[in-house]
Coordinates of C-alpha atoms in Angstrom, one line a residue:
M1 CA 103.5 91.2 93.4
K2 CA 105.9 92.3 91.6
S3 CA 107.8 89.6 90.1
L4 CA 107.2 86.5 90.7
S5 CA 110.4 85.6 89.7
L6 CA 114.5 86.5 91.8
L7 CA 115.5 90.2 91.0
L8 CA 119.5 91.0 91.1
P9 CA 120.5 92.3 94.3
V10 CA 119.6 95.9 95.0
A11 CA 120.3 98.1 98.0
V12 CA 119.6 101.6 97.6
L13 CA 118.8 104.4 100.0
A14 CA 116.3 106.9 99.6
S15 CA 117.3 110.6 100.8
W16 CA 114.5 112.6 102.4
S17 CA 114.1 113.8 106.4
I18 CA 113.0 112.8 108.7
S19 CA 112.1 114.0 112.4
P20 CA 115.2 113.4 114.6
A21 CA 113.1 111.7 116.8
A22 CA 112.2 109.3 114.3
A23 CA 115.6 108.3 112.9
S24 CA 116.4 108.0 116.9
A25 CA 113.3 105.2 117.2
A26 CA 115.1 104.4 114.0
Q27 CA 118.4 102.8 115.5
S28 CA 117.8 102.5 119.4
P29 CA 115.4 99.3 119.3
A30 CA 116.9 97.7 116.4
A31 CA 118.3 95.4 118.4
T32 CA 115.3 94.3 119.5
Y33 CA 113.9 92.8 116.6
A34 CA 115.6 90.1 114.7
V35 CA 115.1 86.5 112.8
Q36 CA 114.8 84.1 114.9
Q37 CA 114.0 81.4 113.1
R38 CA 114.6 80.0 109.8
H39 CA 113.5 76.9 108.3
L40 CA 114.7 75.2 105.2
L41 CA 111.7 74.1 103.2
G42 CA 113.4 74.0 99.4
G43 CA 111.9 72.9 96.1
A44 CA 111.7 74.5 93.0
G45 CA 110.0 77.8 91.5
G46 CA 109.1 81.6 92.4
W47 CA 106.8 83.0 95.1
D48 CA 104.4 85.5 95.8
Y49 CA 101.8 86.0 98.7
L50 CA 101.6 84.5 102.0
S51 CA 98.5 83.9 104.1
I52 CA 97.8 82.2 107.6
D53 CA 95.4 80.2 108.9
P54 CA 96.4 81.1 112.9
V55 CA 94.0 79.1 114.5
A56 CA 95.2 76.0 112.7
H57 CA 99.2 77.1 112.6
H58 CA 98.7 77.0 108.9
L59 CA 101.0 78.9 106.5
F60 CA 99.6 79.1 103.3
I61 CA 102.5 79.8 100.7
A62 CA 102.0 80.8 96.8
R63 CA 104.6 79.0 94.7
N64 CA 103.7 79.2 91.1
D65 CA 102.6 75.6 90.5
R66 CA 101.8 75.0 93.7
V67 CA 100.3 76.0 97.4
M68 CA 102.8 74.9 100.3
V69 CA 101.3 74.7 103.4
V70 CA 104.0 75.0 106.7
D71 CA 103.2 74.4 110.5
T72 CA 104.3 77.7 112.2
V73 CA 104.2 75.7 115.3
S74 CA 107.6 73.2 114.2
G75 CA 108.3 75.2 110.9
K76 CA 108.0 71.9 109.0
L77 CA 106.2 71.8 105.5
L78 CA 103.0 69.7 106.0
T79 CA 102.0 69.3 102.9
E80 CA 101.8 70.5 99.0
I81 CA 98.5 71.2 97.5
P82 CA 99.4 71.1 93.0
G83 CA 97.8 71.7 90.4
M84 CA 98.1 75.8 90.5
S85 CA 98.8 77.6 87.4
R86 CA 101.4 80.2 88.2
A87 CA 99.5 80.5 92.2
H88 CA 99.9 84.4 93.0
G89 CA 97.9 84.7 96.4
V90 CA 95.8 82.9 98.9
A91 CA 92.7 84.3 100.4
L92 CA 91.2 82.7 103.6
A93 CA 87.4 82.7 104.6
L94 CA 88.8 80.7 108.1
A95 CA 84.6 81.2 109.5
Q96 CA 83.6 79.0 106.3
H97 CA 86.5 76.6 106.2
R98 CA 87.7 77.5 102.1
G99 CA 90.8 79.1 100.9
Y100 CA 90.5 80.6 97.2
V101 CA 94.3 80.7 95.7
S102 CA 94.3 83.3 92.4
N103 CA 96.3 81.0 89.0
G104 CA 97.1 84.4 87.3
Q105 CA 98.0 82.4 84.1
G106 CA 94.9 80.1 84.2
N107 CA 92.5 82.7 85.0
S108 CA 90.8 81.2 87.4
V109 CA 90.9 80.3 91.1
S110 CA 91.1 77.7 93.3
V111 CA 89.0 76.4 95.8
I112 CA 90.7 75.0 98.7
D113 CA 89.6 72.8 101.9
L114 CA 91.8 74.0 104.7
E115 CA 90.7 71.2 106.8
S116 CA 91.5 68.5 104.5
L117 CA 94.0 70.8 102.5
K118 CA 92.8 69.6 99.1
T119 CA 91.9 71.4 96.0
L120 CA 87.8 71.2 95.6
G121 CA 86.7 73.0 92.1
N122 CA 88.2 76.1 90.1
I123 CA 86.3 79.1 88.8
P124 CA 86.8 80.7 86.0
V125 CA 87.2 84.5 85.6
S126 CA 87.4 86.8 83.3
G127 CA 90.1 88.9 83.9
Q128 CA 94.1 88.2 83.0
N129 CA 96.3 87.8 85.4
P130 CA 94.1 87.5 88.3
D131 CA 96.9 88.7 91.4
A132 CA 95.9 90.0 94.4
I133 CA 93.1 88.0 95.9
V134 CA 90.7 89.0 99.2
F135 CA 87.9 88.0 101.0
D136 CA 85.2 90.1 101.1
P137 CA 82.9 89.2 104.6
A138 CA 80.4 91.8 104.3
T139 CA 79.5 90.2 101.4
G140 CA 81.1 86.8 101.3
H141 CA 82.3 87.2 98.0
V142 CA 86.3 86.7 96.8
L143 CA 87.6 89.5 95.0
T144 CA 90.8 89.1 92.4
M145 CA 92.8 91.6 91.3
N146 CA 93.5 91.4 87.6
G147 CA 97.1 92.5 86.9
H148 CA 96.8 92.1 82.8
S149 CA 92.9 93.1 82.8
N150 CA 93.0 96.7 84.8
T151 CA 89.6 95.3 86.2
V152 CA 88.7 93.3 89.6
S153 CA 86.5 89.8 89.3
V154 CA 84.0 89.0 92.1
I155 CA 83.6 85.7 92.8
D156 CA 79.6 84.7 94.9
P157 CA 82.1 81.3 96.5
V158 CA 78.5 80.0 97.2
A159 CA 77.6 80.1 93.4
G160 CA 80.5 78.9 91.8
K161 CA 80.9 81.7 89.6
E162 CA 82.4 85.1 88.7
V163 CA 79.3 87.8 89.4
A164 CA 80.3 91.2 88.3
T165 CA 83.5 93.1 87.1
I166 CA 84.9 96.5 88.4
A167 CA 86.5 98.4 85.5
L168 CA 89.3 100.1 87.5
P169 CA 91.9 102.9 86.1
G170 CA 95.1 101.9 86.9
R171 CA 96.7 98.7 87.1
P172 CA 95.9 96.7 90.6
E173 CA 98.1 95.8 93.2
F174 CA 97.5 94.6 96.8
A175 CA 94.4 95.0 98.4
A176 CA 92.7 95.3 101.5
V177 CA 88.9 94.8 103.0
D178 CA 87.7 97.1 105.9
G179 CA 85.0 94.3 107.0
H180 CA 82.3 96.5 106.1
G181 CA 81.4 96.6 102.1
H182 CA 84.6 98.6 101.3
V183 CA 88.1 96.6 99.4
F184 CA 90.9 99.4 98.5
V185 CA 93.3 98.6 95.8
N186 CA 96.5 100.3 95.2
L187 CA 97.2 101.1 91.4
E188 CA 100.5 100.4 90.6
D189 CA 101.2 102.2 87.5
K190 CA 99.2 105.6 88.7
G191 CA 100.4 105.6 92.0
E192 CA 97.0 105.6 93.1
L193 CA 94.4 104.2 95.5
A194 CA 91.1 102.6 94.8
R195 CA 87.8 102.7 97.3
L196 CA 85.2 99.9 96.0
D197 CA 82.1 99.4 97.6
T198 CA 81.2 95.7 97.2
K199 CA 77.7 95.7 97.2
T200 CA 77.5 98.1 94.6
N201 CA 80.3 96.6 93.0
K202 CA 81.3 100.6 91.7
V203 CA 84.7 101.8 92.4
E204 CA 83.7 104.7 94.9
N205 CA 86.6 107.4 94.8
V206 CA 90.4 107.5 93.6
W207 CA 93.1 109.2 95.3
G208 CA 96.3 110.1 95.1
L209 CA 98.8 108.4 96.6
A210 CA 101.8 111.2 95.4
P211 CA 104.5 110.6 96.1
C212 CA 104.4 107.1 95.9
D213 CA 106.4 105.4 92.9
S214 CA 104.3 101.6 92.1
P215 CA 102.8 101.0 96.0
S216 CA 102.2 97.8 95.8
G217 CA 102.2 96.1 99.8
L218 CA 99.0 97.6 101.5
T219 CA 96.7 96.8 105.0
Y220 CA 94.6 98.8 107.1
D221 CA 93.5 99.4 110.6
A222 CA 90.4 99.3 111.4
A223 CA 90.7 101.0 115.2
S224 CA 92.5 104.4 113.5
A225 CA 90.3 103.9 109.9
R226 CA 93.9 104.1 108.0
L227 CA 95.5 102.5 104.9
F228 CA 99.7 101.7 104.4
S229 CA 100.3 101.4 101.0
V230 CA 104.1 100.7 100.7
C231 CA 106.3 101.9 97.5
D232 CA 109.3 101.3 95.3
N233 CA 110.4 104.6 96.2
N234 CA 111.4 103.5 99.9
L235 CA 108.1 105.7 101.5
M236 CA 105.1 104.5 103.3
I237 CA 101.9 106.5 102.4
V238 CA 99.2 106.6 105.5
T239 CA 96.1 107.9 103.9
D240 CA 92.6 108.2 105.5
A241 CA 90.9 105.4 104.3
G242 CA 86.9 107.8 105.3
D243 CA 88.0 110.9 102.8
G244 CA 91.4 109.8 101.3
H245 CA 93.6 112.7 102.6
Q246 CA 97.2 111.8 103.1
V247 CA 98.0 111.9 107.0
A248 CA 101.5 110.6 106.6
K249 CA 105.3 109.5 105.0
V250 CA 107.0 107.1 106.9
A251 CA 110.4 105.8 105.9
I252 CA 111.1 102.3 104.6
G253 CA 113.4 99.8 102.9
K254 CA 114.0 99.6 99.0
G255 CA 111.6 96.9 96.7
P256 CA 108.2 96.6 99.3
D257 CA 106.1 93.8 98.0
A258 CA 103.7 93.7 100.9
A259 CA 102.4 95.0 104.5
A260 CA 100.8 93.8 107.8
F261 CA 99.2 95.8 110.3
D262 CA 99.5 94.5 114.3
A263 CA 96.1 95.7 115.4
Q264 CA 96.8 94.7 119.3
T265 CA 100.7 95.8 119.3
R266 CA 99.4 99.1 116.6
L267 CA 102.3 97.8 114.8
V268 CA 103.4 98.1 111.0
Y269 CA 105.2 96.0 108.8
S270 CA 107.1 96.6 105.4
S271 CA 108.9 93.2 103.8
N272 CA 111.5 94.9 101.1
H273 CA 113.2 93.5 98.9
D274 CA 116.7 94.9 100.0
G275 CA 116.9 92.3 102.6
T276 CA 115.1 94.4 105.4
L277 CA 112.0 94.5 107.4
T278 CA 110.8 97.6 108.3
I279 CA 108.7 97.9 111.5
V280 CA 106.6 101.3 112.0
H281 CA 104.9 102.0 115.4
E282 CA 101.4 104.0 115.1
D283 CA 101.7 106.6 117.7
D284 CA 98.2 107.7 117.1
A285 CA 96.3 108.2 114.0
D286 CA 98.7 110.5 112.0
H287 CA 101.5 109.8 113.5
Y288 CA 104.3 107.4 112.9
T289 CA 108.1 106.3 114.4
V290 CA 109.8 103.7 112.7
L291 CA 110.7 101.5 115.8
A292 CA 113.5 99.0 113.8
N293 CA 114.8 98.3 110.1
V294 CA 115.0 94.6 110.7
A295 CA 118.1 92.4 108.2
T296 CA 115.9 89.9 106.8
Q297 CA 117.4 87.8 103.3
Q298 CA 118.1 89.7 100.1
G299 CA 114.6 89.0 98.5
A300 CA 112.6 88.5 101.5
R301 CA 109.2 91.1 99.9
T302 CA 106.1 88.9 100.9
L303 CA 105.1 88.4 104.4
A304 CA 102.3 86.9 106.7
L305 CA 101.5 88.1 110.3
D306 CA 100.4 85.9 113.0
P307 CA 98.6 88.3 115.2
N308 CA 98.6 85.7 118.1
T309 CA 102.1 85.0 118.2
H310 CA 102.8 88.5 117.1
L311 CA 105.4 87.0 115.1
A312 CA 106.4 87.6 111.2
Y313 CA 107.2 85.0 108.5
L314 CA 109.1 85.1 105.8
V315 CA 110.8 83.3 102.7
S316 CA 112.9 83.9 100.6
A317 CA 116.0 81.9 98.4
D318 CA 119.1 82.4 97.3
T319 CA 119.5 85.1 94.7
T320 CA 120.2 83.6 91.1
P321 CA 120.5 84.2 87.3
K322 CA 116.0 85.0 86.4
G323 CA 114.9 81.8 84.9
A324 CA 117.6 79.3 86.9
P325 CA 116.4 77.0 89.4
V326 CA 115.9 78.5 93.1
S327 CA 118.1 77.0 96.0
G328 CA 117.7 77.5 99.1
F329 CA 114.4 78.4 99.8
T330 CA 114.2 79.6 103.2
L331 CA 111.0 80.5 105.7
L332 CA 112.5 83.2 108.0
V333 CA 110.4 84.5 111.4
V334 CA 110.8 87.6 112.9
G335 CA 110.0 88.7 116.3
K336 CA 110.6 91.0 119.5
Q337 CA 113.8 89.1 121.6

């Protein structure tokens, strides 16, 4: 999460060389991807991460003092779950029918029932400003990335409490889970990537992401064991999740804050504050081609991807001076035409 407040428009393209094939691919198929739908949701306040329940067709939007729940079929707002305190993200444990909301200002995690869409309770965490949040199926634990204390809080949802705290060598941004006992965390201020062992609750490795500046969004491809970190300086860095070596650098839009991987189509998505959605094809584990930079909306920097429909969901609002009420909050749906 870069910031909950809206930023002034920025449209800056970095200059570096990419292969002629990649450059050509970035231009020719771009028209096949576009914003297919726009749904005005409205409401005041900033926003942060998005999460999707593809079975129930529910999109969860962390919206400061609440979580918005949208029907992805109709695009309509179903309900709002109140009682949050600067909500940053929602981790979904679908098999357990539970969602976990990180409250950055409250230093807590709210537990929600995914069927009733009601809050069941709150779990305090020791870290300051819990931001990104993930569910680890290997341990059944929930982990929050605490941006102001450089720690990870490990929560046992069954016990309803924090059971471990992992110290990090930098400020955590987004995290990704491999499902086999590892969580990977971008370290924004260091330009690094940490691998955590969720069985021992220790940092296993820290890998450099140079020339990445301020890595934010992170996603994972289990089949190729590749991690995709998106960076402020118009780069996506691809890392081998096994040994940490860098395998590729890919050109993306400016000001990303989220990334997603579609295992079926082999596409990587980067949502960028400059009003673009960069779509990258994984040709093989070490080679990547930019397919499109889809025009979205200024500020649409976070996203969720439906693995069944292959649609990407982004949100944004009218650009206003910092601190002014947000107007025109809109859901954008991007797909292949």
